[in-house]
Amino acid sequence: MISETLKKARDYEAKHMSDVSSEERPLFHVTAPIGWLNDPNGFSFYKGQFHLFFQYHPFSSHWGPMHWGHVASSDLLTWNALPCAIAPDEVYDNFGCFSGSGIALPDGRHMLMYTGVQTKDGFKDRSDMEQQQCIAFGDGIDYEKYEHNPVIRMADVTDGIGGIKTDFRDPKIWQEADGTFYTVAAGMDPEGNGRALLFKSSDALNWTFESELSASHGKLGRMWECPDFYELDGKYILAVSLMNVHPDGMFHVGHNTAYMIGTFDHADGKFVSEMIRPLDEGIDFYAPQSVLAPDGRRIMISWMQCWSNASFIPDDVKIFGQMSIPREVFLRDGMLWQRPIREIESHRGSCVTYKNVCVEGEKTFDGISGRVLDMTLLIRPEEAKKLMIKVAADERYDTQILYYPQKNVLRLDRSNGGFDVDMVHTRNIPVETVDGCLKLRILMDRYSAEIFVNDGRHTATVLYPTPLSAEDIIFEADGRCTVDIEKYDLQF
Ligand code: FRU
């Protein structure tokens, strides 16, 4: 039996999905069937397929009462839309089913763990709100909420610090080899500082507070959203999405994503961070979540958007929000590197290459253009003070990728990408050369470019609402440099 609320969402998406023309969607990045999408949720492998859920408001292109949308895929690139999975239809989630995670249970069921946001009397102010962790069980299509929800509340955090019940969300669940379940959720201490809180369970139903895994202590923004925690090559990674950051050279003002590399002691449940860095240094990347694939790869996907820009929504759009490409993460030189999932390579079509070509002033190359492509540039700066690569360009529009070799800076500038509002349009990314070269792999899918710098040591992600007719790629160097270009069209 599905609730009226869920039925309404399912009927609505079935009816309106086809209102969105194929040009309005990217080719291989996940979008909502209709309406608004934010964080990836419930990213998990279940019954031979990857399942991805997302924060979803089908009824408009703006954030609203949160449902969980649902897609599934066997290759992480071609996704099948499935019916809306859960809706805010219970007292304990009457304000929304916020972010969370998914896991295949040993008994064959799929379990979703999410934040039920409850308000009293129709939400008069924030103090009326409680965020609490809830679960639902399903078969990969239909999900039923657990009769004893919620399963974790802020009142269960018994360490004497506790936290604010209005900010306690985004549980990420996993199971250890000995069968024990853990979940890490984002909390906020009474002073307003982010905490990552760890809980433990033997059956995934009854949870006890284990420890404060890590905390901001006033240093890294305020609330930490969407914690993700996993082992990678003998180290532990804690990824968090930070709110209200003051700029400090490494992080920019406002919302950021960060990862920490460190050690984890099961005995005291503490993560000790040895280093911290931004996860993506571009403009549009937030709330990433990872899954361990059956072949051992750790694959991360994120909302390809950020909150500070997410209220500028043109009136005529029917869908808003898309996911990044799933990325393989790995450790190298003591850092977390990312590469696009290798499955993308089987979608490569015709290839155009240039070797060691000189760029001085403006230059275009036969066959180097398009809006859906996988292009790698090896740049030898030589005498250049600046190299600009304009993508999604024509006489009117462009998004600029600028490289300043003497300053070791890569700059993104999408001011001319088709926006008509004054929001964040630029970012500077500190980069380094390897053997005198800068390597950029640029993955474009209609309205976005994801840039993997030096084989994935840095990434920078950017969206642009540029008309699809703008498909030139133009190089312009101030001083002489040489480049190798390898460009593949991507076919789906
Ligand atoms: C992060 C976030 C989460 C929350 C969800 C609500 O983008 O704010 O913390 O669960 O979005 O849609």
mmCIF file of N, CA and C in Angstrom, residues 382-430:
data_model
loop_
_atom_site.group_PDB
_atom_site.id
_atom_site.type_symbol
_atom_site.label_atom_id
_atom_site.label_comp_id
_atom_site.label_asym_id
_atom_site.label_seq_id
_atom_site.Cartn_x
_atom_site.Cartn_y
_atom_site.Cartn_z
ATOM 1 N N GLU A 382 55.759 27.255 -21.778
ATOM 2 C CA GLU A 382 56.841 27.988 -22.445
ATOM 3 C C GLU A 382 56.832 29.464 -22.027
ATOM 4 N N GLU A 383 56.556 30.368 -23.018
ATOM 5 C CA GLU A 383 56.641 31.799 -22.658
ATOM 6 C C GLU A 383 55.299 32.408 -22.281
ATOM 7 N N ALA A 384 54.244 31.587 -22.291
ATOM 8 C CA ALA A 384 52.910 32.184 -22.121
ATOM 9 C C ALA A 384 52.702 32.716 -20.710
ATOM 10 N N LYS A 385 52.090 33.893 -20.661
ATOM 11 C CA LYS A 385 51.686 34.433 -19.350
ATOM 12 C C LYS A 385 50.269 33.962 -19.026
ATOM 13 N N LYS A 386 49.541 33.659 -20.108
ATOM 14 C CA LYS A 386 48.145 33.253 -19.915
ATOM 15 C C LYS A 386 47.711 32.398 -21.099
ATOM 16 N N LEU A 387 46.985 31.326 -20.789
ATOM 17 C CA LEU A 387 46.323 30.580 -21.858
ATOM 18 C C LEU A 387 44.844 30.516 -21.506
ATOM 19 N N MET A 388 44.023 30.950 -22.446
ATOM 20 C CA MET A 388 42.572 30.885 -22.205
ATOM 21 C C MET A 388 41.968 29.848 -23.138
ATOM 22 N N ILE A 389 41.125 28.994 -22.582
ATOM 23 C CA ILE A 389 40.381 28.042 -23.407
ATOM 24 C C ILE A 389 38.907 28.370 -23.201
ATOM 25 N N LYS A 390 38.267 28.786 -24.284
ATOM 26 C CA LYS A 390 36.838 29.088 -24.173
ATOM 27 C C LYS A 390 36.073 27.867 -24.650
ATOM 28 N N VAL A 391 35.153 27.387 -23.814
ATOM 29 C CA VAL A 391 34.305 26.268 -24.247
ATOM 30 C C VAL A 391 32.866 26.755 -24.321
ATOM 31 N N ALA A 392 32.009 25.935 -24.937
ATOM 32 C CA ALA A 392 30.599 26.310 -25.143
ATOM 33 C C ALA A 392 30.540 27.757 -25.645
ATOM 34 N N ALA A 393 31.323 28.014 -26.674
ATOM 35 C CA ALA A 393 31.530 29.398 -27.110
ATOM 36 C C ALA A 393 30.915 29.664 -28.480
ATOM 37 N N ASP A 394 30.495 30.890 -28.682
ATOM 38 C CA ASP A 394 30.195 31.444 -30.004
ATOM 39 C C ASP A 394 30.469 32.934 -29.900
ATOM 40 N N GLU A 395 29.904 33.724 -30.796
ATOM 41 C CA GLU A 395 30.221 35.151 -30.705
ATOM 42 C C GLU A 395 29.684 35.792 -29.427
ATOM 43 N N ARG A 396 28.650 35.200 -28.870
ATOM 44 C CA ARG A 396 28.001 35.835 -27.722
ATOM 45 C C ARG A 396 28.387 35.213 -26.373
ATOM 46 N N TYR A 397 28.515 33.884 -26.349
ATOM 47 C CA TYR A 397 28.690 33.183 -25.080
ATOM 48 C C TYR A 397 30.054 32.500 -24.994
ATOM 49 N N ASP A 398 30.507 32.289 -23.764
ATOM 50 C CA ASP A 398 31.610 31.363 -23.534
ATOM 51 C C ASP A 398 31.749 31.084 -22.043
ATOM 52 N N THR A 399 32.392 29.984 -21.733
ATOM 53 C CA THR A 399 32.865 29.708 -20.374
ATOM 54 C C THR A 399 34.369 29.570 -20.497
ATOM 55 N N GLN A 400 35.092 30.296 -19.645
ATOM 56 C CA GLN A 400 36.540 30.373 -19.826
ATOM 57 C C GLN A 400 37.296 29.546 -18.795
ATOM 58 N N ILE A 401 38.252 28.810 -19.302
ATOM 59 C CA ILE A 401 39.200 28.105 -18.434
ATOM 60 C C ILE A 401 40.529 28.808 -18.678
ATOM 61 N N LEU A 402 41.035 29.481 -17.675
ATOM 62 C CA LEU A 402 42.228 30.320 -17.863
ATOM 63 C C LEU A 402 43.386 29.737 -17.056
ATOM 64 N N TYR A 403 44.529 29.666 -17.688
ATOM 65 C CA TYR A 403 45.705 29.144 -16.981
ATOM 66 C C TYR A 403 46.776 30.229 -16.950
ATOM 67 N N TYR A 404 47.239 30.560 -15.740
ATOM 68 C CA TYR A 404 48.309 31.562 -15.544
ATOM 69 C C TYR A 404 49.546 30.825 -15.044
ATOM 70 N N PRO A 405 50.428 30.404 -15.948
ATOM 71 C CA PRO A 405 51.559 29.551 -15.540
ATOM 72 C C PRO A 405 52.461 30.183 -14.489
ATOM 73 N N GLN A 406 52.712 31.494 -14.625
ATOM 74 C CA GLN A 406 53.651 32.084 -13.656
ATOM 75 C C GLN A 406 53.059 32.178 -12.261
ATOM 76 N N LYS A 407 51.753 32.211 -12.203
ATOM 77 C CA LYS A 407 51.109 32.288 -10.881
ATOM 78 C C LYS A 407 50.669 30.915 -10.391
ATOM 79 N N ASN A 408 50.819 29.901 -11.243
ATOM 80 C CA ASN A 408 50.325 28.562 -10.905
ATOM 81 C C ASN A 408 48.849 28.583 -10.519
ATOM 82 N N VAL A 409 48.076 29.262 -11.330
ATOM 83 C CA VAL A 409 46.636 29.379 -11.053
ATOM 84 C C VAL A 409 45.838 28.961 -12.282
ATOM 85 N N LEU A 410 44.798 28.189 -12.023
ATOM 86 C CA LEU A 410 43.807 27.882 -13.053
ATOM 87 C C LEU A 410 42.551 28.640 -12.632
ATOM 88 N N ARG A 411 41.929 29.321 -13.566
ATOM 89 C CA ARG A 411 40.758 30.125 -13.208
ATOM 90 C C ARG A 411 39.571 29.708 -14.056
ATOM 91 N N LEU A 412 38.436 29.601 -13.397
ATOM 92 C CA LEU A 412 37.190 29.340 -14.119
ATOM 93 C C LEU A 412 36.418 30.640 -14.174
ATOM 94 N N ASP A 413 35.834 30.941 -15.320
ATOM 95 C CA ASP A 413 35.009 32.142 -15.413
ATOM 96 C C ASP A 413 33.839 31.863 -16.359
ATOM 97 N N ARG A 414 32.677 31.759 -15.763
ATOM 98 C CA ARG A 414 31.493 31.479 -16.593
ATOM 99 C C ARG A 414 30.562 32.685 -16.639
ATOM 100 N N SER A 415 31.111 33.897 -16.367
ATOM 101 C CA SER A 415 30.269 35.110 -16.345
ATOM 102 C C SER A 415 29.498 35.261 -17.644
ATOM 103 N N ASN A 416 30.107 34.791 -18.732
ATOM 104 C CA ASN A 416 29.501 34.977 -20.037
ATOM 105 C C ASN A 416 28.849 33.680 -20.544
ATOM 106 N N GLY A 417 28.462 32.829 -19.589
ATOM 107 C CA GLY A 417 27.933 31.507 -19.963
ATOM 108 C C GLY A 417 26.430 31.484 -20.153
ATOM 109 N N GLY A 418 25.794 32.655 -20.071
ATOM 110 C CA GLY A 418 24.352 32.671 -20.314
ATOM 111 C C GLY A 418 23.544 33.054 -19.085
ATOM 112 N N PHE A 419 24.198 33.298 -17.956
ATOM 113 C CA PHE A 419 23.477 33.748 -16.760
ATOM 114 C C PHE A 419 23.139 35.228 -16.896
ATOM 115 N N ASP A 420 22.077 35.671 -16.205
ATOM 116 C CA ASP A 420 21.805 37.099 -16.174
ATOM 117 C C ASP A 420 21.681 37.573 -14.733
ATOM 118 N N VAL A 421 22.310 36.847 -13.820
ATOM 119 C CA VAL A 421 22.306 37.272 -12.416
ATOM 120 C C VAL A 421 23.734 37.281 -11.884
ATOM 121 N N ASP A 422 23.910 38.136 -10.883
ATOM 122 C CA ASP A 422 25.225 38.349 -10.309
ATOM 123 C C ASP A 422 25.420 37.362 -9.152
ATOM 124 N N MET A 423 25.907 36.171 -9.467
ATOM 125 C CA MET A 423 26.187 35.195 -8.415
ATOM 126 C C MET A 423 27.628 34.731 -8.602
ATOM 127 N N VAL A 424 28.021 33.648 -7.946
ATOM 128 C CA VAL A 424 29.419 33.208 -8.088
ATOM 129 C C VAL A 424 29.657 32.719 -9.515
ATOM 130 N N HIS A 425 30.572 33.362 -10.215
ATOM 131 C CA HIS A 425 30.872 32.945 -11.585
ATOM 132 C C HIS A 425 32.335 32.611 -11.791
ATOM 133 N N THR A 426 33.171 32.869 -10.775
ATOM 134 C CA THR A 426 34.606 32.627 -10.969
ATOM 135 C C THR A 426 35.190 31.892 -9.770
ATOM 136 N N ARG A 427 36.237 31.154 -10.022
ATOM 137 C CA ARG A 427 37.023 30.531 -8.945
ATOM 138 C C ARG A 427 38.463 30.454 -9.420
ATOM 139 N N ASN A 428 39.390 30.635 -8.498
ATOM 140 C CA ASN A 428 40.805 30.427 -8.789
ATOM 141 C C ASN A 428 41.256 29.142 -8.112
ATOM 142 N N ILE A 429 41.972 28.336 -8.843
ATOM 143 C CA ILE A 429 42.406 27.037 -8.314
ATOM 144 C C ILE A 429 43.924 26.978 -8.387
ATOM 145 N N PRO A 430 44.608 26.817 -7.240
ATOM 146 C CA PRO A 430 46.072 26.697 -7.299
ATOM 147 C C PRO A 430 46.444 25.353 -7.931
#
